[in-house]
Each structure stands twice: as C-alpha cells, then as structure tokens.
PDB file of C-alpha atoms in Angstrom:
ATOM      1  CA  MET A  28      17.901 -15.170  21.281  1.00 35.00           C
ATOM      2  CA  THR A  29      17.908 -12.312  23.742  1.00 39.00           C
ATOM      3  CA  ASP A  30      14.907 -10.445  22.328  1.00 46.00           C
ATOM      4  CA  THR A  31      11.321 -11.517  22.425  1.00 49.00           C
ATOM      5  CA  PRO A  32       9.655 -11.347  18.990  1.00 48.00           C
ATOM      6  CA  GLU A  33       7.753  -8.269  20.157  1.00 50.00           C
ATOM      7  CA  ALA A  34      10.949  -6.531  21.175  1.00 59.00           C
ATOM      8  CA  GLY A  35      12.369  -7.414  17.782  1.00 91.00           C
ATOM      9  CA  ILE A  36       9.461  -5.860  15.897  1.00 95.00           C
ATOM     10  CA  SER A  37       9.501  -2.847  18.194  1.00 95.00           C
ATOM     11  CA  LYS A  38      13.220  -2.252  17.689  1.00 96.00           C
ATOM     12  CA  ARG A  39      13.005  -2.754  13.943  1.00 97.00           C
ATOM     13  CA  ARG A  40      10.069  -0.359  13.729  1.00 97.00           C
ATOM     14  CA  ASP A  41      11.916   2.288  15.730  1.00 97.00           C
ATOM     15  CA  ALA A  42      14.951   1.920  13.460  1.00 97.00           C
ATOM     16  CA  ILE A  43      12.851   2.194  10.281  1.00 98.00           C
ATOM     17  CA  LEU A  44      11.028   5.274  11.553  1.00 98.00           C
ATOM     18  CA  ALA A  45      14.344   6.904  12.476  1.00 98.00           C
ATOM     19  CA  GLN A  46      15.769   6.180   9.030  1.00 98.00           C
ATOM     20  CA  LEU A  47      12.689   7.613   7.334  1.00 98.00           C
ATOM     21  CA  ALA A  48      12.810  10.731   9.494  1.00 98.00           C
ATOM     22  CA  ALA A  49      16.470  11.240   8.577  1.00 98.00           C
ATOM     23  CA  ALA A  50      15.750  10.773   4.867  1.00 98.00           C
ATOM     24  CA  ALA A  51      12.795  13.131   4.419  1.00 98.00           C
ATOM     25  CA  THR A  52      10.775  15.864   6.091  1.00 97.00           C
ATOM     26  CA  PRO A  53       8.020  15.039   6.644  1.00 97.00           C
ATOM     27  CA  PRO A  54       8.854  11.330   6.649  1.00 98.00           C
ATOM     28  CA  PRO A  55       6.660   8.955   4.668  1.00 98.00           C
ATOM     29  CA  VAL A  56       3.981   6.882   6.343  1.00 98.00           C
ATOM     30  CA  LEU A  57       5.152   3.381   7.247  1.00 98.00           C
ATOM     31  CA  VAL A  58       2.724   0.846   5.773  1.00 98.00           C
ATOM     32  CA  ALA A  59       3.415  -2.439   7.564  1.00 98.00           C
ATOM     33  CA  VAL A  60       2.995  -5.209   4.993  1.00 98.00           C
ATOM     34  CA  SER A  61       1.126  -7.789   7.032  1.00 95.00           C
ATOM     35  CA  LYS A  62       0.308 -10.292   4.280  1.00 91.00           C
ATOM     36  CA  THR A  63       1.002 -13.903   5.324  1.00 89.00           C
ATOM     37  CA  GLN A  64       1.912 -12.811   8.870  1.00 94.00           C
ATOM     38  CA  PRO A  65       0.521 -14.874  11.763  1.00 94.00           C
ATOM     39  CA  ASP A  66      -1.807 -13.393  14.363  1.00 94.00           C
ATOM     40  CA  GLU A  67       1.015 -13.192  16.888  1.00 94.00           C
ATOM     41  CA  ALA A  68       3.041 -10.884  14.654  1.00 95.00           C
ATOM     42  CA  LEU A  69       0.033  -8.657  13.962  1.00 96.00           C
ATOM     43  CA  GLU A  70      -0.636  -8.281  17.674  1.00 96.00           C
ATOM     44  CA  GLU A  71       3.029  -7.525  18.319  1.00 95.00           C
ATOM     45  CA  ALA A  72       3.034  -4.811  15.650  1.00 97.00           C
ATOM     46  CA  LEU A  73      -0.172  -3.322  17.037  1.00 97.00           C
ATOM     47  CA  ALA A  74       1.401  -3.255  20.498  1.00 96.00           C
ATOM     48  CA  THR A  75       4.146  -0.953  19.179  1.00 96.00           C
ATOM     49  CA  GLY A  76       1.538   1.588  18.079  1.00 97.00           C
ATOM     50  CA  GLN A  77       1.623   0.647  14.399  1.00 98.00           C
ATOM     51  CA  ARG A  78      -1.791   1.308  12.878  1.00 98.00           C
ATOM     52  CA  VAL A  79      -1.230   1.410   9.092  1.00 98.00           C
ATOM     53  CA  PHE A  80      -1.106  -2.001   7.429  1.00 98.00           C
ATOM     54  CA  GLY A  81      -0.958  -3.287   3.853  1.00 98.00           C
ATOM     55  CA  GLU A  82      -2.514  -6.467   2.513  1.00 97.00           C
ATOM     56  CA  ASN A  83      -2.207  -8.112  -0.906  1.00 96.00           C
ATOM     57  CA  ARG A  84      -5.568  -9.881  -1.009  1.00 95.00           C
ATOM     58  CA  VAL A  85      -9.023  -8.877   0.143  1.00 95.00           C
ATOM     59  CA  GLN A  86      -9.723 -12.307   1.606  1.00 94.00           C
ATOM     60  CA  GLU A  87      -6.596 -12.287   3.748  1.00 94.00           C
ATOM     61  CA  ALA A  88      -7.283  -8.714   4.815  1.00 94.00           C
ATOM     62  CA  GLU A  89     -10.719  -9.800   6.025  1.00 94.00           C
ATOM     63  CA  ALA A  90      -9.235 -12.663   7.991  1.00 93.00           C
ATOM     64  CA  HIS A  91      -6.606 -10.441   9.584  1.00 95.00           C
ATOM     65  CA  TRP A  92      -8.514  -7.283  10.361  1.00 95.00           C
ATOM     66  CA  GLU A  93     -12.315  -7.552  10.478  1.00 92.00           C
ATOM     67  CA  SER A  94     -12.279  -8.875  14.023  1.00 93.00           C
ATOM     68  CA  ARG A  95      -9.713  -6.266  15.130  1.00 95.00           C
ATOM     69  CA  ARG A  96     -11.513  -3.145  13.877  1.00 91.00           C
ATOM     70  CA  ALA A  97     -13.535  -2.709  17.067  1.00 92.00           C
ATOM     71  CA  ARG A  98     -10.400  -2.817  19.245  1.00 95.00           C
ATOM     72  CA  PHE A  99      -8.414  -0.508  16.972  1.00 96.00           C
ATOM     73  CA  PRO A 100     -10.749   2.146  15.536  1.00 95.00           C
ATOM     74  CA  ASP A 101      -7.742   4.134  14.223  1.00 96.00           C
ATOM     75  CA  LEU A 102      -6.615   1.224  12.045  1.00 97.00           C
ATOM     76  CA  GLU A 103      -5.829   2.213   8.447  1.00 98.00           C
ATOM     77  CA  LEU A 104      -5.881  -0.665   5.983  1.00 98.00           C
ATOM     78  CA  HIS A 105      -4.267  -0.411   2.538  1.00 98.00           C
ATOM     79  CA  LEU A 106      -4.857  -2.861  -0.304  1.00 98.00           C
ATOM     80  CA  ILE A 107      -1.496  -3.140  -2.068  1.00 98.00           C
ATOM     81  CA  GLY A 108      -2.041  -6.215  -4.259  1.00 97.00           C
ATOM     82  CA  PRO A 109      -3.880  -6.581  -7.574  1.00 96.00           C
ATOM     83  CA  LEU A 110      -7.651  -6.260  -7.252  1.00 97.00           C
ATOM     84  CA  GLN A 111     -10.141  -8.243  -9.321  1.00 96.00           C
ATOM     85  CA  SER A 112     -13.175  -6.276 -10.413  1.00 96.00           C
ATOM     86  CA  ASN A 113     -15.524  -8.806  -8.799  1.00 97.00           C
ATOM     87  CA  LYS A 114     -13.849  -8.104  -5.435  1.00 97.00           C
ATOM     88  CA  ALA A 115     -14.280  -4.328  -5.678  1.00 98.00           C
ATOM     89  CA  GLU A 116     -17.253  -4.205  -3.318  1.00 97.00           C
ATOM     90  CA  ASP A 117     -15.440  -6.234  -0.658  1.00 97.00           C
ATOM     91  CA  ALA A 118     -12.394  -3.979  -0.991  1.00 97.00           C
ATOM     92  CA  VAL A 119     -14.458  -0.801  -0.684  1.00 98.00           C
ATOM     93  CA  ARG A 120     -16.232  -2.141   2.365  1.00 96.00           C
ATOM     94  CA  LEU A 121     -13.031  -3.143   4.166  1.00 96.00           C
ATOM     95  CA  CYS A 122     -10.132  -0.975   3.018  1.00 97.00           C
ATOM     96  CA  ASP A 123      -9.314   2.643   3.757  1.00 97.00           C
ATOM     97  CA  VAL A 124      -6.888   3.004   0.852  1.00 98.00           C
ATOM     98  CA  ILE A 125      -6.783   1.045  -2.416  1.00 98.00           C
ATOM     99  CA  GLN A 126      -3.379   1.514  -4.045  1.00 98.00           C
ATOM    100  CA  THR A 127      -3.808  -0.703  -7.100  1.00 98.00           C
ATOM    101  CA  LEU A 128      -6.333   0.847  -9.468  1.00 98.00           C
ATOM    102  CA  ASP A 129      -4.862   0.094 -12.893  1.00 98.00           C
ATOM    103  CA  ARG A 130      -7.572  -0.202 -15.566  1.00 98.00           C
ATOM    104  CA  PRO A 131     -10.882   1.374 -16.636  1.00 98.00           C
ATOM    105  CA  LYS A 132     -12.942  -1.741 -15.829  1.00 98.00           C
ATOM    106  CA  LEU A 133     -11.728  -1.638 -12.238  1.00 98.00           C
ATOM    107  CA  ALA A 134     -12.479   2.087 -12.024  1.00 98.00           C
ATOM    108  CA  ASP A 135     -16.047   1.320 -13.132  1.00 98.00           C
ATOM    109  CA  ALA A 136     -16.357  -1.439 -10.536  1.00 98.00           C
ATOM    110  CA  LEU A 137     -14.991   0.751  -7.740  1.00 98.00           C
ATOM    111  CA  ALA A 138     -17.328   3.619  -8.617  1.00 98.00           C
ATOM    112  CA  ALA A 139     -20.328   1.254  -8.557  1.00 98.00           C
ATOM    113  CA  ALA A 140     -19.161  -0.313  -5.286  1.00 98.00           C
ATOM    114  CA  MET A 141     -18.716   3.059  -3.613  1.00 98.00           C
ATOM    115  CA  ALA A 142     -22.204   4.121  -4.651  1.00 98.00           C
ATOM    116  CA  LYS A 143     -23.661   0.880  -3.300  1.00 97.00           C
ATOM    117  CA  VAL A 144     -21.691   0.676  -0.053  1.00 96.00           C
ATOM    118  CA  GLY A 145     -21.684   4.388   0.724  1.00 96.00           C
ATOM    119  CA  ARG A 146     -17.971   4.387   1.529  1.00 96.00           C
ATOM    120  CA  ARG A 147     -15.151   6.093  -0.381  1.00 97.00           C
ATOM    121  CA  PRO A 148     -11.653   4.752   0.280  1.00 98.00           C
ATOM    122  CA  CYS A 149      -8.720   6.826  -0.900  1.00 98.00           C
ATOM    123  CA  LEU A 150      -7.444   5.664  -4.287  1.00 98.00           C
ATOM    124  CA  MET A 151      -4.034   5.419  -5.904  1.00 98.00           C
ATOM    125  CA  ILE A 152      -3.210   4.265  -9.407  1.00 98.00           C
ATOM    126  CA  GLN A 153      -0.561   1.584  -9.785  1.00 98.00           C
ATOM    127  CA  VAL A 154       1.891   2.475 -12.549  1.00 98.00           C
ATOM    128  CA  ASN A 155       3.964  -0.232 -14.223  1.00 98.00           C
ATOM    129  CA  THR A 156       7.051   1.960 -14.494  1.00 97.00           C
ATOM    130  CA  GLY A 157       9.126  -0.864 -15.959  1.00 96.00           C
ATOM    131  CA  GLU A 158       6.373  -1.779 -18.457  1.00 94.00           C
ATOM    132  CA  GLU A 159       6.729  -5.431 -17.473  1.00 94.00           C
ATOM    133  CA  PRO A 160       4.107  -7.566 -19.229  1.00 92.00           C
ATOM    134  CA  GLN A 161       3.699  -9.931 -16.273  1.00 92.00           C
ATOM    135  CA  LYS A 162       3.128  -7.168 -13.737  1.00 93.00           C
ATOM    136  CA  ALA A 163      -0.042  -5.281 -12.816  1.00 94.00           C
ATOM    137  CA  GLY A 164      -0.213  -1.539 -13.330  1.00 97.00           C
ATOM    138  CA  VAL A 165      -1.015   0.921 -16.072  1.00 98.00           C
ATOM    139  CA  SER A 166       1.800   1.941 -18.413  1.00 97.00           C
ATOM    140  CA  PRO A 167       3.075   5.509 -18.014  1.00 98.00           C
ATOM    141  CA  ALA A 168       1.761   6.325 -21.500  1.00 98.00           C
ATOM    142  CA  ASP A 169      -1.746   5.139 -20.599  1.00 98.00           C
ATOM    143  CA  LEU A 170      -1.895   6.880 -17.224  1.00 98.00           C
ATOM    144  CA  PRO A 171      -3.485  10.130 -18.508  1.00 98.00           C
ATOM    145  CA  ALA A 172      -6.389   8.284 -20.142  1.00 98.00           C
ATOM    146  CA  LEU A 173      -7.022   6.220 -17.013  1.00 98.00           C
ATOM    147  CA  LEU A 174      -7.037   9.353 -14.881  1.00 98.00           C
ATOM    148  CA  VAL A 175      -9.578  10.983 -17.192  1.00 98.00           C
ATOM    149  CA  HIS A 176     -11.772   7.872 -17.103  1.00 98.00           C
ATOM    150  CA  ALA A 177     -11.580   7.515 -13.319  1.00 98.00           C
ATOM    151  CA  ARG A 178     -12.352  11.176 -12.702  1.00 97.00           C
ATOM    152  CA  ALA A 179     -15.275  11.033 -15.117  1.00 98.00           C
ATOM    153  CA  LYS A 180     -16.656   8.246 -12.920  1.00 97.00           C
ATOM    154  CA  GLY A 181     -16.449  10.547  -9.917  1.00 97.00           C
ATOM    155  CA  LEU A 182     -13.389   8.897  -8.399  1.00 98.00           C
ATOM    156  CA  GLU A 183     -10.898  11.077  -6.567  1.00 96.00           C
ATOM    157  CA  ILE A 184      -7.370   9.875  -7.246  1.00 98.00           C
ATOM    158  CA  GLU A 185      -4.968  10.746  -4.454  1.00 98.00           C
ATOM    159  CA  GLY A 186      -1.684   9.453  -5.835  1.00 98.00           C
ATOM    160  CA  LEU A 187       0.405   6.830  -7.595  1.00 98.00           C
ATOM    161  CA  MET A 188       2.052   3.554  -6.609  1.00 98.00           C
ATOM    162  CA  CYS A 189       4.834   1.516  -8.234  1.00 98.00           C
ATOM    163  CA  ILE A 190       6.902  -1.633  -7.789  1.00 97.00           C
ATOM    164  CA  PRO A 191      10.219  -1.263  -9.676  1.00 97.00           C
ATOM    165  CA  PRO A 192      11.497  -4.263 -11.647  1.00 96.00           C
ATOM    166  CA  VAL A 193      13.604  -6.746  -9.718  1.00 93.00           C
ATOM    167  CA  GLY A 194      17.270  -6.385 -10.599  1.00 91.00           C
ATOM    168  CA  GLU A 195      17.051  -2.783 -11.796  1.00 95.00           C
ATOM    169  CA  PRO A 196      18.070   0.308  -9.838  1.00 96.00           C
ATOM    170  CA  ALA A 197      14.958   1.634  -8.144  1.00 97.00           C
ATOM    171  CA  GLY A 198      15.900   5.305  -8.278  1.00 98.00           C
ATOM    172  CA  PRO A 199      14.906   5.987 -11.905  1.00 98.00           C
ATOM    173  CA  HIS A 200      11.521   4.356 -11.314  1.00 98.00           C
ATOM    174  CA  PHE A 201      10.924   6.434  -8.192  1.00 98.00           C
ATOM    175  CA  ALA A 202      11.927   9.562 -10.111  1.00 98.00           C
ATOM    176  CA  LEU A 203       9.536   8.695 -12.932  1.00 98.00           C
ATOM    177  CA  LEU A 204       6.647   8.123 -10.541  1.00 98.00           C
ATOM    178  CA  ALA A 205       7.302  11.438  -8.809  1.00 98.00           C
ATOM    179  CA  LYS A 206       7.434  13.208 -12.181  1.00 98.00           C
ATOM    180  CA  LEU A 207       4.127  11.658 -13.263  1.00 98.00           C
ATOM    181  CA  ALA A 208       2.490  12.656  -9.986  1.00 98.00           C
ATOM    182  CA  ARG A 209       3.623  16.257 -10.355  1.00 98.00           C
ATOM    183  CA  ALA A 210       2.413  16.388 -13.948  1.00 97.00           C
ATOM    184  CA  HIS A 211      -1.073  15.304 -12.914  1.00 97.00           C
ATOM    185  CA  GLY A 212      -1.408  17.218  -9.662  1.00 97.00           C
ATOM    186  CA  LEU A 213      -1.297  14.130  -7.421  1.00 98.00           C
ATOM    187  CA  THR A 214       0.090  14.399  -3.912  1.00 96.00           C
ATOM    188  CA  SER A 215       0.641  10.818  -2.702  1.00 98.00           C
ATOM    189  CA  LEU A 216       3.459   8.491  -3.771  1.00 98.00           C
ATOM    190  CA  SER A 217       3.533   4.891  -2.546  1.00 98.00           C
ATOM    191  CA  MET A 218       6.963   3.544  -3.407  1.00 98.00           C
ATOM    192  CA  GLY A 219       9.765   1.788  -1.612  1.00 97.00           C
ATOM    193  CA  MET A 220       9.834  -1.571   0.136  1.00 97.00           C
ATOM    194  CA  SER A 221      12.126  -3.338   2.598  1.00 96.00           C
ATOM    195  CA  GLY A 222      15.255  -3.004   0.466  1.00 95.00           C
ATOM    196  CA  ASP A 223      14.867   0.579  -0.683  1.00 97.00           C
ATOM    197  CA  TYR A 224      12.498   2.523   1.572  1.00 98.00           C
ATOM    198  CA  GLU A 225      15.163   5.095   2.504  1.00 98.00           C
ATOM    199  CA  LEU A 226      15.874   5.778  -1.166  1.00 98.00           C
ATOM    200  CA  ALA A 227      12.163   6.096  -1.863  1.00 98.00           C
ATOM    201  CA  ALA A 228      11.840   8.625   0.961  1.00 98.00           C
ATOM    202  CA  ARG A 229      14.564  10.733  -0.623  1.00 98.00           C
ATOM    203  CA  TYR A 230      12.670  10.666  -3.928  1.00 98.00           C
ATOM    204  CA  GLY A 231       9.521  11.968  -2.263  1.00 98.00           C
ATOM    205  CA  ALA A 232       7.576   8.896  -1.160  1.00 98.00           C
ATOM    206  CA  THR A 233       4.618   9.675   1.076  1.00 98.00           C
ATOM    207  CA  HIS A 234       4.090   5.980   1.874  1.00 98.00           C
ATOM    208  CA  VAL A 235       6.565   3.087   2.028  1.00 98.00           C
ATOM    209  CA  ARG A 236       5.452  -0.552   2.119  1.00 98.00           C
ATOM    210  CA  VAL A 237       7.685  -2.537   4.456  1.00 98.00           C
ATOM    211  CA  GLY A 238       7.311  -6.202   5.342  1.00 97.00           C
ATOM    212  CA  THR A 239      10.465  -8.225   5.980  1.00 95.00           C
ATOM    213  CA  ALA A 240      12.481  -5.306   7.399  1.00 96.00           C
ATOM    214  CA  LEU A 241       9.771  -4.819  10.015  1.00 97.00           C
ATOM    215  CA  PHE A 242       8.512  -8.310  10.785  1.00 95.00           C
ATOM    216  CA  GLY A 243      11.758 -10.177  10.150  1.00 91.00           C
ATOM    217  CA  GLU A 244      12.420 -13.166   7.925  1.00 83.00           C
ATOM    218  CA  ARG A 245       9.828 -15.924   8.065  1.00 68.00           C
ATOM    219  CA  VAL A 246      11.173 -19.155   9.500  1.00 52.00           C
TER     220      VAL A 246
END
C-alpha cells in the first residue's frame, strides 16, 4: 500500500468530482454516504473539504455528527434512509435535508416536529420508481396526492429521490424521476450511487449519494 487511507479518500473524491463536472453543468452535489463508516474515515473525508454527508439512520447520524457540529459549522447532513414517524423530531433537530418523506403519516409527523423544534430542514420525497413492495417510497401514481397533503401541512418540498431496482438499468428510473420532478415544479433530484453517479448526473441529478466509491470497500 503506497497511499495512506486519507490520500485514498482524497484521490477518490477528486476523481468523483472530476467525473461529475464532466457529466453535467453544474455538477451535482456529492453526498458522502457515511453510514457504518468509522470515525477515522469521517475525519479523513472532512480533511478533504467534504462537508455534505448522508446517513441511513437517525441514531447513527447522532453518533457520527452531533459532536462534530461545533468544529464544522458548514456541515450539511442528509437523512437518506427510511424514517419512522416516531423519529421525526430527532431527524428535524439533527438533519439539514430529509430525502425520504414517503407517506402522509410521516408528513404529519414532520410538520408537527418542525413546529415544535422551530427548525425546517429541506425535504425530498422518495419515489419507488420500480414499485417494489419491499422498498420504501411512494409509488409514482400516488406522488401527486402526497404532494398535496404535504403542502397542505405547510411543508415545502424541494425535490425527489429514488433508488432504482437492483439488476435493472438505472437510466429509465432516473428519466422517470426527472419527468415527475418537472411535472410538479420540483428542482432537486437525488439519484445515483457508487455504480451509476455519472449516469445520474447526465439525467439531471442535483445530488448523488456515494459511499463505496468514495470511502473504498470495507475490509
């Protein structure tokens, strides 16, 4: 091994940013998926200047980031995993962006949490573009009703998020998400992960969620 781990993360980050810049203008925001990463990797990513991170669970996000907020006031934390309604207040208190709104009950819980906490994270709706029964996300057909419900609760929806089905070409799912966003006047698109972030950028992603390609394979 000729590289330190930090040099590895730094080089991988530079390569990803270059690929995104070549694929789209402006390039999408790189959301570093820090779930399950050890403290050493988080510090190494922060040392490169990375400030936007994605976490799957509120509890793990708290463990990773609460103690680092004071040192990194420009930190931007995205919740990218399914959110239980009873964790809405914790998510509102901690996160800057919640990408996984997917049902009316959660919209109600988020609206109540925002009123109580006095903080309004940006919101995206997760769309289950493959209509997979085991996966979180609202179906494309039910998206309009959820948008109406959320807006009636005073929630401002910034964009849409999707995770294409494993084993299917991602392009049609990215195209569908972009079409839905245009139809509803939404400007943000969170789509694309380690294996397809360049493709997502070409389809109009504003945010890509990258874990393994940035941090490397876990050993």
